[in-house]
Short mmCIF file of C-alpha atoms in Angstrom, two decimals:
data_model
loop_
_atom_site.label_atom_id
_atom_site.label_comp_id
_atom_site.label_asym_id
_atom_site.label_seq_id
_atom_site.Cartn_x
_atom_site.Cartn_y
_atom_site.Cartn_z
CA MET D 29 131.29 18.16 28.49
CA ILE D 30 129.25 17.68 25.30
CA SER D 31 126.00 19.59 25.29
CA GLN D 32 122.86 17.69 24.26
CA GLU D 33 120.72 18.98 21.41
CA ASN D 34 116.98 19.31 21.32
CA SER D 35 114.87 18.00 18.43
CA SER D 36 115.45 21.14 16.37
CA GLY D 37 119.24 20.75 16.49
CA THR D 38 119.77 23.69 18.88
CA PRO D 39 122.00 23.06 21.95
CA SER D 40 119.72 22.55 24.96
CA ASP D 41 121.74 24.93 27.11
CA ALA D 42 121.63 27.73 24.52
CA PRO D 43 119.93 30.93 25.72
CA ALA D 44 116.31 31.36 24.71
CA ALA D 45 115.55 33.90 22.00
CA VAL D 46 115.31 37.30 23.61
CA LYS D 47 113.12 38.85 20.94
CA GLN D 48 109.81 37.37 19.91
CA THR D 49 107.44 38.49 17.21
CA GLN D 50 105.64 41.53 18.53
CA ARG D 51 101.88 41.12 18.59
CA HIS D 52 99.69 44.17 18.14
CA GLN D 53 97.02 44.53 20.79
CA PRO D 54 93.58 45.52 19.46
CA VAL D 55 92.59 49.14 19.89
CA THR D 56 90.04 49.59 22.66
CA LEU D 57 86.94 51.75 22.88
CA ARG D 58 88.59 53.71 25.67
CA GLN D 59 91.60 54.57 23.49
CA VAL D 60 89.29 55.90 20.78
CA ALA D 61 87.42 57.95 23.39
CA GLU D 62 90.66 59.46 24.73
CA ALA D 63 91.86 60.33 21.20
CA ALA D 64 88.54 61.98 20.33
CA GLY D 65 88.17 63.70 23.71
CA VAL D 66 84.78 62.13 24.45
CA SER D 67 83.32 59.46 26.71
CA THR D 68 83.33 55.75 25.87
CA ALA D 69 79.51 55.93 25.84
CA THR D 70 79.65 58.52 23.04
CA VAL D 71 82.03 56.35 21.01
CA SER D 72 79.71 53.38 21.48
CA LEU D 73 76.72 55.38 20.23
CA VAL D 74 78.64 56.48 17.12
CA VAL D 75 80.00 52.98 16.41
CA ASN D 76 76.52 51.47 16.71
CA LYS D 77 75.10 54.22 14.46
CA LYS D 78 72.53 55.43 16.96
CA LYS D 79 71.24 58.37 14.92
CA ALA D 80 68.72 59.38 17.56
CA ALA D 81 71.50 60.09 20.08
CA ARG D 82 72.12 63.80 20.72
CA ILE D 83 75.65 63.99 19.37
CA SER D 84 76.76 66.87 17.18
CA ASP D 85 78.04 66.27 13.65
CA GLU D 86 81.42 67.71 14.70
CA THR D 87 81.72 65.20 17.58
CA ARG D 88 80.69 62.31 15.35
CA LYS D 89 83.38 63.34 12.88
CA ARG D 90 86.04 63.46 15.63
CA VAL D 91 85.08 59.95 16.73
CA ARG D 92 85.12 58.59 13.16
CA ASP D 93 88.49 60.23 12.52
CA ALA D 94 89.91 58.67 15.72
CA ILE D 95 88.55 55.26 14.69
CA GLN D 96 90.24 55.55 11.29
CA ASP D 97 93.54 56.89 12.67
CA LEU D 98 93.84 54.19 15.36
CA GLY D 99 92.51 51.34 13.22
CA TYR D 100 89.76 50.47 15.69
CA ARG D 101 87.58 47.48 14.78
CA PRO D 102 84.21 47.16 16.53
CA ASN D 103 83.45 43.89 18.29
CA ALA D 104 81.10 42.20 15.82
CA MET D 105 79.63 39.83 18.41
CA ALA D 106 78.93 42.69 20.80
CA GLN D 107 77.15 44.58 18.03
CA THR D 108 75.17 41.43 17.26
CA LEU D 109 73.96 41.27 20.87
CA VAL D 110 72.87 44.91 20.68
CA SER D 111 71.08 44.64 17.33
CA GLY D 112 69.80 41.06 17.66
CA SER D 113 71.14 40.25 14.19
CA SER D 114 74.56 39.87 12.57
CA ARG D 115 75.96 40.70 9.14
CA PHE D 116 76.01 37.00 8.26
CA ILE D 117 73.70 35.02 6.01
CA GLY D 118 73.75 31.26 6.41
CA LEU D 119 73.78 28.79 3.52
CA VAL D 120 73.11 25.13 4.30
CA ALA D 121 73.53 22.75 1.36
CA ASP D 122 73.40 19.01 0.89
CA ALA D 123 76.14 18.72 -1.74
CA ILE D 124 76.43 21.82 -3.93
CA ALA D 125 79.88 22.75 -2.63
CA THR D 126 81.26 19.50 -4.07
CA THR D 127 79.25 19.59 -7.31
CA PRO D 128 81.12 21.72 -9.90
CA PHE D 129 78.24 23.32 -11.78
CA ALA D 130 75.85 23.56 -8.80
CA GLY D 131 78.61 25.29 -6.80
CA GLN D 132 77.66 28.43 -8.71
CA ILE D 133 74.77 28.74 -6.24
CA ILE D 134 77.35 29.60 -3.57
CA HIS D 135 79.10 32.03 -5.92
CA GLY D 136 75.87 33.87 -6.73
CA ALA D 137 74.75 34.01 -3.11
CA GLN D 138 78.16 35.23 -1.96
CA ASP D 139 78.35 38.01 -4.55
CA GLU D 140 74.83 39.22 -3.77
CA ALA D 141 75.43 39.05 -0.02
CA TRP D 142 78.62 41.14 -0.30
CA LYS D 143 76.73 43.69 -2.40
CA HIS D 144 74.42 44.32 0.55
CA GLY D 145 77.05 44.24 3.28
CA TYR D 146 76.70 40.60 4.37
CA ALA D 147 79.05 37.61 4.43
CA LEU D 148 78.08 33.97 3.99
CA LEU D 149 78.45 31.22 6.58
CA ILE D 150 78.46 27.99 4.53
CA ALA D 151 77.81 24.44 5.70
CA ASN D 152 77.95 21.52 3.26
CA THR D 153 76.23 18.58 4.97
CA GLU D 154 76.37 15.82 2.30
CA GLY D 155 72.80 14.98 3.29
CA ASN D 156 73.71 14.12 6.91
CA ARG D 157 70.69 15.19 8.99
CA GLU D 158 72.61 15.33 12.28
CA LEU D 159 75.28 17.53 10.73
CA GLU D 160 72.56 19.67 9.15
CA THR D 161 70.88 20.22 12.54
CA ASP D 162 74.21 21.17 14.14
CA ALA D 163 75.03 23.56 11.28
CA ILE D 164 71.70 25.36 11.57
CA ALA D 165 72.10 25.57 15.38
CA MET D 166 75.54 27.15 14.95
CA MET D 167 74.15 29.71 12.52
CA LEU D 168 71.35 30.57 14.92
CA GLU D 169 73.95 31.11 17.67
CA TYR D 170 75.67 33.60 15.36
CA LYS D 171 72.29 35.33 14.92
CA VAL D 172 72.44 35.16 11.13
CA ARG D 173 70.13 37.47 9.19
CA GLY D 174 68.56 34.36 7.69
CA ILE D 175 69.40 31.02 6.09
CA LEU D 176 69.37 29.79 2.49
CA TYR D 177 68.60 26.07 2.40
CA SER D 178 69.73 24.50 -0.87
CA THR D 179 69.89 21.15 -2.65
CA TRP D 180 72.18 20.28 -5.54
CA PHE D 181 69.33 19.21 -7.82
CA HIS D 182 65.82 20.62 -8.13
CA ARG D 183 63.43 18.67 -5.92
CA ALA D 184 60.78 18.81 -3.22
CA THR D 185 62.18 18.88 0.31
CA ASP D 186 61.06 18.63 3.92
CA ILE D 187 61.76 21.73 5.99
CA PRO D 188 63.98 20.87 8.99
CA ALA D 189 62.36 21.85 12.28
CA SER D 190 65.39 23.91 13.36
CA LEU D 191 65.25 25.94 10.12
CA ARG D 192 61.89 27.35 11.23
CA GLU D 193 63.66 29.21 14.06
CA SER D 194 65.14 31.56 11.47
CA ASP D 195 64.06 33.55 8.46
CA PHE D 196 64.77 31.24 5.49
CA VAL D 197 64.46 30.77 1.72
CA LEU D 198 64.64 27.45 -0.14
CA VAL D 199 67.03 27.50 -3.11
CA ASN D 200 66.82 24.97 -5.96
CA CYS D 201 64.19 23.11 -3.93
CA PHE D 202 60.65 23.73 -2.72
CA SER D 203 58.01 22.70 -0.22
CA ALA D 204 54.27 22.20 -0.65
CA GLU D 205 53.79 24.01 2.66
CA PRO D 206 51.82 27.25 2.02
CA GLY D 207 53.75 30.49 2.41
CA THR D 208 57.21 28.92 2.03
CA ARG D 209 59.55 31.15 0.03
CA ALA D 210 61.62 29.40 -2.63
CA VAL D 211 63.51 29.98 -5.89
CA VAL D 212 63.82 27.22 -8.50
CA PRO D 213 64.77 26.90 -12.19
CA ASP D 214 61.95 27.38 -14.69
CA GLU D 215 62.08 23.84 -16.09
CA ILE D 216 59.10 24.31 -18.42
CA GLN D 217 60.59 27.43 -19.98
CA GLY D 218 63.95 25.65 -20.28
CA GLY D 219 62.39 22.68 -22.10
CA ARG D 220 60.53 25.04 -24.39
CA SER D 221 63.71 27.00 -25.17
CA ALA D 222 65.70 23.83 -25.92
CA THR D 223 63.07 22.68 -28.41
CA GLU D 224 62.80 26.15 -29.97
CA VAL D 225 66.52 26.09 -30.81
CA LEU D 226 65.81 23.11 -33.07
CA LEU D 227 62.52 24.44 -34.44
CA LYS D 228 64.01 27.74 -35.57
CA HIS D 229 66.56 25.80 -37.66
CA GLY D 230 63.75 24.11 -39.55
CA HIS D 231 63.55 20.78 -37.69
CA ARG D 232 60.09 19.24 -37.31
CA ARG D 233 60.81 15.60 -36.45
CA ILE D 234 62.36 16.20 -33.03
CA ALA D 235 62.87 13.42 -30.50
CA PHE D 236 63.17 13.98 -26.76
CA ILE D 237 65.22 11.60 -24.61
CA ASN D 238 63.83 12.12 -21.11
CA ALA D 239 65.05 10.76 -17.77
CA THR D 240 63.71 7.65 -16.05
CA ILE D 241 64.03 9.17 -12.56
CA PRO D 242 60.94 11.06 -11.27
CA ALA D 243 61.78 14.72 -10.70
CA PRO D 244 60.35 18.19 -11.38
CA ALA D 245 62.92 18.51 -14.19
CA LYS D 246 61.60 15.38 -15.92
CA ASP D 247 58.01 16.65 -15.95
CA GLY D 248 58.86 20.30 -16.63
CA ARG D 249 61.26 19.70 -19.52
CA LEU D 250 58.75 17.39 -21.22
CA GLN D 251 55.98 19.97 -20.76
CA GLY D 252 58.20 22.64 -22.33
CA TYR D 253 58.90 20.35 -25.30
CA LYS D 254 55.18 19.84 -25.84
CA GLU D 255 54.43 23.57 -25.59
CA ALA D 256 57.09 24.48 -28.14
CA LEU D 257 55.72 21.95 -30.64
CA GLU D 258 52.16 23.13 -30.08
CA ALA D 259 53.15 26.75 -30.67
CA GLU D 260 54.48 25.72 -34.10
CA GLY D 261 51.36 23.72 -34.93
CA ILE D 262 53.20 20.37 -34.71
CA PRO D 263 51.15 17.56 -33.12
CA PHE D 264 52.77 15.88 -30.15
CA ASP D 265 53.92 12.34 -30.99
CA ALA D 266 54.44 10.22 -27.86
CA GLY D 267 56.49 7.82 -29.99
CA LEU D 268 59.23 10.44 -30.27
CA VAL D 269 59.72 10.54 -26.49
CA LEU D 270 62.21 7.98 -25.17
CA GLU D 271 63.39 7.45 -21.60
CA ALA D 272 66.88 6.53 -20.40
CA TYR D 273 68.96 6.82 -17.26
CA PRO D 274 70.23 10.44 -17.20
CA ASP D 275 73.93 9.78 -17.71
CA GLN D 276 76.38 9.06 -20.51
CA GLU D 277 75.56 5.35 -20.68
CA GLY D 278 71.85 6.17 -20.84
CA GLY D 279 72.32 8.46 -23.83
CA TYR D 280 74.58 5.97 -25.56
CA GLY D 281 72.10 3.14 -24.96
CA ALA D 282 69.20 5.15 -26.42
CA THR D 283 70.89 5.55 -29.81
CA GLU D 284 69.50 2.40 -31.44
CA GLU D 285 65.88 3.17 -30.52
CA LEU D 286 66.30 6.81 -31.52
CA LEU D 287 67.42 5.91 -35.03
CA LYS D 288 64.23 3.88 -35.56
CA ARG D 289 62.20 7.09 -35.24
CA ASP D 290 63.38 8.79 -38.45
CA VAL D 291 64.14 12.11 -36.74
CA THR D 292 66.39 14.98 -37.82
CA ALA D 293 67.03 16.34 -34.33
CA VAL D 294 67.06 15.28 -30.69
CA TYR D 295 66.75 17.15 -27.43
CA CYS D 296 68.35 15.39 -24.44
CA TYR D 297 67.30 15.70 -20.81
CA ASN D 298 70.86 16.69 -19.84
CA ASP D 299 74.36 17.20 -21.24
CA ARG D 300 75.72 13.90 -19.90
CA MET D 301 73.06 12.04 -21.85
CA ALA D 302 73.92 14.07 -24.97
CA MET D 303 77.59 13.14 -24.54
CA GLY D 304 76.70 9.45 -24.65
CA LEU D 305 74.47 10.02 -27.65
CA TYR D 306 77.40 11.65 -29.49
CA ASP D 307 79.35 8.40 -29.12
CA GLY D 308 76.41 6.25 -30.23
CA LEU D 309 75.70 8.34 -33.33
CA ARG D 310 79.34 8.35 -34.40
CA GLU D 311 79.51 4.57 -34.08
CA GLN D 312 76.61 4.46 -36.54
CA GLY D 313 78.60 6.63 -38.96
CA LEU D 314 76.42 9.71 -38.44
CA SER D 315 77.66 13.28 -38.25
CA ILE D 316 76.54 16.00 -35.82
CA PRO D 317 74.95 18.34 -36.90
CA ASP D 318 74.90 17.35 -40.59
CA ASP D 319 72.92 14.13 -40.13
CA ILE D 320 71.27 14.87 -36.83
CA ALA D 321 71.17 17.97 -34.59
CA VAL D 322 71.55 17.62 -30.82
CA VAL D 323 70.60 19.90 -27.92
CA GLY D 324 71.32 19.21 -24.25
CA PHE D 325 70.33 20.76 -20.92
CA ASP D 326 72.31 22.02 -17.87
CA ASN D 327 75.29 23.65 -19.64
CA GLN D 328 77.88 21.69 -17.68
CA GLU D 329 80.90 23.56 -19.04
CA VAL D 330 83.28 20.61 -18.62
CA ILE D 331 81.03 18.66 -21.00
CA ALA D 332 79.03 20.94 -23.27
CA ALA D 333 81.75 23.39 -24.32
CA HIS D 334 84.33 20.66 -24.97
CA LEU D 335 82.40 18.13 -27.02
CA ARG D 336 83.15 18.05 -30.75
CA PRO D 337 81.21 19.85 -32.03
CA PRO D 338 80.46 21.94 -28.92
CA LEU D 339 76.95 21.24 -27.63
CA SER D 340 74.04 23.67 -27.86
CA THR D 341 72.24 23.50 -24.53
CA VAL D 342 70.12 25.30 -21.95
CA SER D 343 71.84 26.61 -18.86
CA LEU D 344 70.63 25.88 -15.35
CA PRO D 345 70.78 29.32 -13.69
CA HIS D 346 72.65 28.26 -10.55
CA TYR D 347 74.43 31.60 -10.06
CA GLU D 348 71.16 33.52 -10.34
CA LEU D 349 69.40 31.06 -8.00
CA GLY D 350 71.91 31.89 -5.25
CA ALA D 351 71.68 35.63 -5.90
CA ALA D 352 67.87 35.57 -6.07
CA GLY D 353 67.73 33.61 -2.80
CA VAL D 354 69.68 36.35 -1.01
CA ARG D 355 67.53 39.10 -2.51
CA MET D 356 64.35 37.32 -1.42
CA LEU D 357 65.75 36.76 2.07
CA LEU D 358 66.54 40.47 2.40
CA GLY D 359 63.10 41.46 1.10
CA LEU D 360 64.48 42.95 -2.12
CA ASP D 361 62.54 40.48 -4.31
CA GLU D 362 58.93 39.66 -3.54
CA ALA D 363 57.95 36.06 -2.87
CA GLN D 364 55.40 34.47 -5.20
CA ASP D 365 51.88 33.85 -3.93
CA SER D 366 51.42 30.79 -6.15
CA GLY D 367 54.52 28.73 -5.35
CA PRO D 368 58.26 29.11 -5.89
CA ALA D 369 59.74 31.97 -7.90
CA LYS D 370 60.98 30.55 -11.20
CA ILE D 371 64.32 31.66 -12.59
CA HIS D 372 64.82 31.84 -16.38
CA CYS D 373 67.05 29.19 -17.97
CA PRO D 374 69.03 30.83 -20.82
CA THR D 375 69.96 29.05 -24.05
CA VAL D 376 73.62 28.62 -25.02
CA GLU D 377 73.90 27.98 -28.76
CA ARG D 378 76.99 26.24 -30.08
CA ASN D 379 77.71 24.13 -33.17
CA SER D 380 75.67 20.96 -32.60
CA VAL D 381 72.68 22.46 -34.45
CA ARG D 382 72.54 23.54 -38.07
CA ALA D 383 69.71 24.64 -40.33
CA LEU D 384 67.97 21.65 -41.83
CA ALA D 385 68.83 21.27 -45.52
CA PRO D 386 65.84 21.41 -47.91
CA ALA D 387 64.48 17.96 -48.79
#
């Protein structure tokens, strides 16, 4: 008789494997108590760090030694029920997990959370309100210490009703609602710093290509540009401010108008716009930085560091935004009374700017 084979090629009448992978059973509270020679109640008090309990230092040490020797792991959910809070911090984002440079918000929040003994629970909602509500509900079930609510670009936001059931901080976004804690980039300071890079190299005729899309960044970066000029005693010239869509095509398309302004330098709303401007200037036979100096904004590494020449820019502080959000949530940084806390945007100088040659 020919035996039939199963789908794995093993004869169907072959004996089953006698030995299976041995699974280790978790160590119980009772086993720790027996090893330490104490009651389970005493072990529970030590595990939950009840300092007020009348337990001698010698007994506490025996319990801790037994925990280490046996490899006992406390039940995190049980501890959460006792304390009313877990060692998790939630982070709900609309798209930052899928946006390369904004993903640094997660990195900064995660590093800061670990530093203080917390782990992150992350939900990337892609702007789906139903998914966002479910994500916040799940985090509340896990009794998170609080929730960071973040957007991938700096903007005003509505506070979801379910978010109010937890301690929360807005990251890279803000609300006009009084008393709301938030951390955002300092767009005015960033615009001022970008312009100052050009000013310190002797440039005085500096154009600014701003965005067409209304946003705090559009207003703040323009205000910073004006402040930097004023500090140097240079009158603001509205004719040197152009607007274009904030992408590569926008920067490229602004080239012709820019060259009518007789400028020696240009500050672009973002790095993508600067990348397009590079192409437009080269098509006109102009060299960067010899004929015209260029500064961007954002410090998107995949763009700014790899243009030729590499682009001087101002960095959006995404890593620090995430870290500052955690610190504010934990009460380590004080919230501002007059609106969101503003995080400094550092300059990154590369080779797209050179000292202006004497006339």
